[in-house]
Amino acid sequence: MAGKQALNIVKMKKMKQEGIPLSMLTAYDYPSAKIAEEAGIDIILVGDSLGNVVLGYDSTIPVTLDDIVYHSRAVARGAEHTFIVADMPFMTYHSSVSESLQGIRRLMQEGHVHAVKLEGGAEITDVVKATVQAGVPVLGHIGLTPQSVNQIGGYRIQGKDEADARRLMADAKALEQAGAFGIVLELVTEEVATAISKDLSIPTIGIGAGRGCDGQVLVYHDLIQYASPYFSKRFVKTYADVGGLIRSSIEQYVSDVKGRAFPAVEHVFSADDRVVESLESLYGQGKGQAQEQAKEKVESQS
């Protein structure tokens, strides 16, 4: 997008102070990232949700660091003027700080992203601190954390009781103190997400967390209904049925090929007269005769 300047974490904090919401969207390849940038998106997330919507897994857990690096490179080529965040995948930042930083280094140097996202609260603050001290911006992620879905018992709404609300607030503050520049709140009750957003000096970005967050994020494929079958989600607003359009387009293509409606005359290339004469001398038929024979063949099959 000509003239667009990528956001940075200082500008994002200022946007929170001024009450300007942040728009965030996932993307996993060059064309989707380029289109998102052209549409004016503030932040692109190369999420481990690519496991579900691109790679065909039933969760984010099988996604590897190599997967994220590969897709991040493609996104970075498509969105050169947009702030890009990449997920650290399952179990790549839970062993030692040293090993965690090695993976983060790969995302920055090989994936060409601007920041990393880590799921978890107070328990990962050592990694957050070390990452920030190494010069890498960190986006936190609490609430429903898909990498921990087996531990928390499925895709359940978070913050429905007082104890859970207190835990989420404590995790958010711990991440802020550790140096995170923002926090994603996923599937958190609106009341709790609003309270957290008001209490923090860093922006919150909600997904299924209501209207009180400082920004919103959606999965690319959910926003444009690009899936088969597509399962609607209460917290998602779909803006187009791209999956249906693609399917009907391919169906029409198949029909045209079977019915010999494609390619039509406007899709073919013709040789000049000298080549036609050569064909006539070599194969005993000229351009006109060859076209007539093709026409007769189509008519005989219809």
Coordinates of C-alpha atoms in Angstrom, one line a residue:
M1 CA 0.0 0.0 0.0
A2 CA 1.8 3.1 -1.3
G3 CA 2.5 5.6 1.4
K4 CA 1.5 3.4 4.3
Q5 CA 3.8 3.3 7.3
A6 CA 3.8 0.3 9.6
L7 CA 2.7 0.9 13.2
N8 CA 5.1 0.4 16.0
I9 CA 4.5 -0.4 19.7
V10 CA 4.8 3.3 20.7
K11 CA 2.1 4.3 18.2
M12 CA -0.1 1.4 19.4
K13 CA 0.1 2.6 23.0
K14 CA -0.7 6.1 21.9
M15 CA -3.7 4.8 20.0
K16 CA -5.0 3.3 23.2
Q17 CA -4.6 6.5 25.0
E18 CA -6.5 8.4 22.3
G19 CA -9.2 5.8 22.1
I20 CA -8.4 4.7 18.5
P21 CA -9.2 0.9 18.1
L22 CA -6.5 -1.4 16.6
S23 CA -7.5 -3.7 13.7
M24 CA -5.8 -7.0 13.6
L25 CA -6.2 -10.0 11.2
T26 CA -4.5 -13.3 10.7
A27 CA -2.8 -14.1 7.3
Y28 CA -0.7 -17.0 6.3
D29 CA 0.5 -16.3 2.7
Y30 CA 1.6 -13.6 0.3
P31 CA -1.8 -12.9 -1.4
S32 CA -3.8 -12.7 1.8
A33 CA -1.2 -10.5 3.5
K34 CA -1.0 -8.2 0.5
I35 CA -4.8 -7.8 0.3
A36 CA -5.0 -7.2 4.1
E37 CA -2.4 -4.5 3.8
E38 CA -4.2 -2.9 0.8
A39 CA -7.4 -2.9 2.9
G40 CA -5.6 -0.9 5.6
I41 CA -5.2 -3.5 8.4
D42 CA -3.1 -2.2 11.4
I43 CA -1.5 -5.5 12.5
I44 CA -1.2 -8.9 10.8
L45 CA -0.9 -12.1 12.9
V46 CA 0.8 -15.2 11.5
G47 CA -1.2 -17.3 13.9
D48 CA -0.7 -21.0 14.7
S49 CA -4.4 -21.1 13.7
L50 CA -2.9 -21.9 10.3
G51 CA -2.9 -25.5 11.6
N52 CA -6.7 -25.4 11.5
V53 CA -7.5 -23.3 8.5
V54 CA -4.6 -24.0 6.2
L55 CA -2.9 -27.3 7.1
G56 CA -6.0 -29.3 8.0
Y57 CA -5.2 -30.1 11.6
D58 CA -7.9 -30.3 14.3
S59 CA -6.0 -28.0 16.6
T60 CA -3.0 -25.7 16.7
I61 CA -0.8 -28.2 18.6
P62 CA 0.8 -30.0 15.6
V63 CA 2.0 -26.6 14.1
T64 CA 5.8 -26.4 14.2
L65 CA 8.3 -23.6 14.3
D66 CA 9.3 -24.4 10.7
D67 CA 5.6 -24.0 9.7
I68 CA 5.4 -20.5 11.3
V69 CA 8.8 -19.4 9.8
Y70 CA 7.8 -20.5 6.3
H71 CA 4.4 -18.8 6.4
S72 CA 5.8 -15.7 8.1
R73 CA 8.3 -15.2 5.2
A74 CA 5.5 -15.3 2.7
V75 CA 3.4 -12.8 4.7
A76 CA 6.3 -10.4 5.1
R77 CA 6.8 -10.3 1.4
G78 CA 3.1 -9.5 0.9
A79 CA 2.8 -6.8 3.6
E80 CA 6.0 -4.8 3.6
H81 CA 4.4 -1.8 5.3
T82 CA 2.4 -3.6 8.1
F83 CA 3.4 -4.6 11.6
I84 CA 3.6 -8.4 11.6
V85 CA 3.3 -10.6 14.7
A86 CA 4.0 -14.4 14.6
D87 CA 2.9 -17.0 17.1
M88 CA 5.5 -19.1 18.9
P89 CA 4.1 -22.6 18.5
F90 CA 3.2 -25.2 21.1
M91 CA 6.0 -26.1 23.5
T92 CA 8.6 -23.9 21.8
Y93 CA 9.0 -21.5 24.8
H94 CA 8.4 -23.7 27.9
S95 CA 11.7 -25.5 28.4
S96 CA 14.5 -23.0 29.0
V97 CA 14.8 -19.3 28.3
S98 CA 17.8 -20.0 26.1
E99 CA 16.0 -22.5 23.9
S100 CA 13.0 -20.1 23.7
L101 CA 15.2 -17.3 22.5
Q102 CA 16.6 -19.5 19.8
G103 CA 13.2 -20.1 18.4
I104 CA 12.3 -16.4 18.7
R105 CA 15.5 -15.5 16.9
R106 CA 14.5 -17.7 13.9
L107 CA 11.1 -16.0 13.7
M108 CA 12.8 -12.6 13.6
Q109 CA 15.7 -13.4 11.3
E110 CA 14.2 -16.0 9.0
G111 CA 10.5 -15.1 9.3
H112 CA 11.1 -11.3 9.1
V113 CA 8.4 -10.5 11.6
H114 CA 8.3 -7.5 14.0
A115 CA 7.1 -9.2 17.1
V116 CA 6.2 -12.6 18.6
K117 CA 3.0 -13.7 20.5
L118 CA 3.2 -16.0 23.5
E119 CA 0.3 -17.8 25.1
G120 CA 0.1 -17.8 28.9
G121 CA 0.1 -15.6 31.9
A122 CA 2.3 -15.3 35.0
E123 CA 4.0 -18.6 34.3
I124 CA 5.8 -17.4 31.2
T125 CA 6.9 -14.0 32.4
D126 CA 10.6 -15.1 32.6
V127 CA 10.5 -15.8 28.9
V128 CA 8.7 -12.5 28.2
K129 CA 11.2 -10.5 30.1
A130 CA 14.2 -12.2 28.4
T131 CA 12.6 -11.7 25.0
V132 CA 11.9 -8.0 25.6
Q133 CA 15.4 -7.5 27.0
A134 CA 16.8 -9.1 23.8
G135 CA 15.0 -6.4 21.8
V136 CA 12.0 -8.3 20.6
P137 CA 8.4 -7.0 21.2
V138 CA 6.1 -9.5 22.8
L139 CA 2.3 -9.7 22.5
G140 CA 0.7 -11.7 25.3
H141 CA -2.3 -14.0 25.0
I142 CA -4.6 -15.0 27.8
G143 CA -8.1 -16.3 28.3
L144 CA -8.8 -19.2 26.0
T145 CA -5.3 -20.3 24.9
P146 CA -5.7 -22.8 22.1
Q147 CA -2.3 -24.4 22.8
S148 CA -3.6 -25.4 26.2
V149 CA -7.1 -26.5 25.1
N150 CA -6.6 -30.1 26.4
Q151 CA -5.7 -28.8 29.8
I152 CA -8.5 -26.3 30.2
G153 CA -11.1 -28.8 29.0
G154 CA -12.0 -27.5 25.5
Y155 CA -13.0 -24.2 24.0
R156 CA -14.7 -22.7 27.0
I157 CA -15.5 -19.1 27.9
Q158 CA -13.1 -17.6 30.4
G159 CA -13.8 -15.2 33.3
K160 CA -17.3 -16.4 34.2
D161 CA -16.7 -16.4 37.9
E162 CA -14.8 -14.2 40.4
A163 CA -11.9 -16.5 40.9
D164 CA -11.3 -16.8 37.1
A165 CA -11.7 -13.0 36.7
R166 CA -9.0 -12.4 39.4
R167 CA -6.7 -14.9 37.7
L168 CA -7.1 -13.2 34.3
M169 CA -6.4 -9.8 35.8
A170 CA -3.3 -11.0 37.6
D171 CA -2.0 -12.7 34.4
A172 CA -2.6 -9.5 32.4
K173 CA -0.8 -7.3 35.0
A174 CA 2.1 -9.8 35.2
L175 CA 2.5 -9.7 31.4
E176 CA 2.4 -5.9 31.4
Q177 CA 5.1 -5.8 34.1
A178 CA 7.2 -8.3 32.2
G179 CA 7.3 -5.9 29.2
A180 CA 4.6 -7.1 26.8
F181 CA 3.4 -4.3 24.5
G182 CA -0.1 -5.7 24.3
I183 CA -2.3 -8.6 25.2
V184 CA -4.8 -10.7 23.2
L185 CA -7.9 -11.6 25.2
E186 CA -9.7 -14.6 23.7
L187 CA -13.1 -15.9 24.7
V188 CA -13.3 -13.7 27.8
T189 CA -16.5 -12.4 29.2
E190 CA -17.1 -8.8 28.2
E191 CA -17.1 -7.5 31.7
V192 CA -13.8 -9.0 32.7
A193 CA -12.1 -8.0 29.4
T194 CA -13.3 -4.4 29.8
A195 CA -12.0 -4.2 33.3
I196 CA -8.6 -5.6 32.2
S197 CA -8.5 -3.1 29.3
K198 CA -9.2 -0.2 31.6
D199 CA -6.6 -1.3 34.2
L200 CA -3.7 -1.7 31.8
S201 CA -1.6 1.0 30.1
I202 CA -0.9 -1.4 27.1
P203 CA -3.5 -2.2 24.5
T204 CA -5.8 -5.2 24.6
I205 CA -6.9 -7.0 21.5
G206 CA -10.1 -9.0 21.8
I207 CA -11.4 -12.1 20.0
G208 CA -14.7 -13.1 21.5
A209 CA -14.0 -10.7 24.4
G210 CA -16.6 -8.0 23.8
R211 CA -16.6 -4.3 23.0
G212 CA -14.4 -3.0 25.8
C213 CA -11.0 -4.0 24.3
D214 CA -8.6 -1.6 22.6
G215 CA -8.7 -3.6 19.4
Q216 CA -10.1 -6.6 17.7
V217 CA -8.6 -9.6 15.8
L218 CA -10.3 -12.2 13.6
V219 CA -9.0 -15.2 11.6
Y220 CA -8.8 -14.4 7.9
H221 CA -10.8 -17.5 6.9
D222 CA -13.6 -16.7 9.4
L223 CA -14.0 -13.1 8.2
I224 CA -14.5 -14.1 4.6
Q225 CA -16.1 -17.5 5.2
Y226 CA -13.3 -19.3 3.4
A227 CA -13.8 -22.9 4.5
S228 CA -15.7 -26.1 3.6
P229 CA -17.8 -26.6 5.5
Y230 CA -17.9 -23.3 7.3
F231 CA -19.0 -23.4 11.0
S232 CA -20.4 -20.1 12.2
K233 CA -19.1 -18.7 15.5
R234 CA -21.0 -16.3 17.7
F235 CA -18.1 -13.9 18.2
V236 CA -17.3 -13.7 14.4
K237 CA -18.9 -11.4 11.9
T238 CA -18.5 -12.7 8.4
Y239 CA -18.3 -10.0 5.6
A240 CA -18.4 -12.3 2.5
D241 CA -18.9 -15.9 1.4
V242 CA -15.7 -16.3 -0.5
G243 CA -15.8 -20.1 0.0
G244 CA -19.1 -20.3 -1.8
L245 CA -17.9 -18.0 -4.6
I246 CA -14.8 -20.1 -5.2
R247 CA -16.8 -23.3 -5.2
S248 CA -19.4 -22.1 -7.7
S249 CA -16.6 -20.7 -9.9
I250 CA -14.8 -24.0 -10.0
E251 CA -18.1 -25.8 -10.7
Q252 CA -18.7 -23.6 -13.7
Y253 CA -15.1 -24.2 -14.9
V254 CA -15.6 -27.9 -14.7
S255 CA -18.9 -27.6 -16.6
D256 CA -17.3 -25.4 -19.3
V257 CA -14.5 -27.9 -19.8
K258 CA -16.8 -30.9 -20.0
G259 CA -19.1 -29.0 -22.4
R260 CA -16.1 -27.7 -24.5
A261 CA -17.2 -24.1 -23.8
F262 CA -13.7 -23.4 -22.5
P263 CA -11.4 -22.6 -24.1
A264 CA -13.4 -20.5 -26.6
V265 CA -12.1 -18.6 -29.6
E266 CA -11.1 -15.6 -27.5
H267 CA -8.8 -17.8 -25.4
V268 CA -6.7 -19.3 -28.2
F269 CA -3.7 -18.1 -30.2
S270 CA -3.5 -18.2 -34.0
A271 CA -0.5 -18.8 -36.2
D272 CA 0.3 -16.5 -39.1
D273 CA -0.4 -17.6 -42.7
R274 CA 3.1 -18.9 -43.3
V275 CA 2.8 -21.4 -40.5
V276 CA -0.7 -22.4 -41.7
E277 CA 0.8 -23.1 -45.2
S278 CA 3.5 -25.2 -43.6
L279 CA 0.9 -27.2 -41.7
E280 CA -1.0 -27.7 -44.9
S281 CA 2.0 -29.0 -46.7
L282 CA 3.1 -31.2 -43.8
Y283 CA -0.2 -32.6 -42.6
G284 CA -2.4 -32.0 -45.6
Q285 CA -4.7 -29.5 -43.8
G286 CA -4.7 -25.8 -43.5
K287 CA -5.9 -23.5 -40.7
G288 CA -9.5 -23.3 -42.0
Q289 CA -9.8 -27.1 -42.5
A290 CA -8.4 -27.8 -39.0
Q291 CA -10.9 -25.3 -37.4
E292 CA -13.8 -26.9 -39.3
Q293 CA -12.8 -30.4 -38.2
A294 CA -12.6 -29.2 -34.6
K295 CA -16.1 -27.6 -34.9
E296 CA -17.6 -30.8 -36.4
K297 CA -16.1 -32.8 -33.6
V298 CA -17.8 -30.6 -31.0
E299 CA -21.1 -30.7 -32.8
S300 CA -21.0 -34.5 -33.0
Q301 CA -20.5 -34.7 -29.2
S302 CA -23.2 -32.3 -28.2

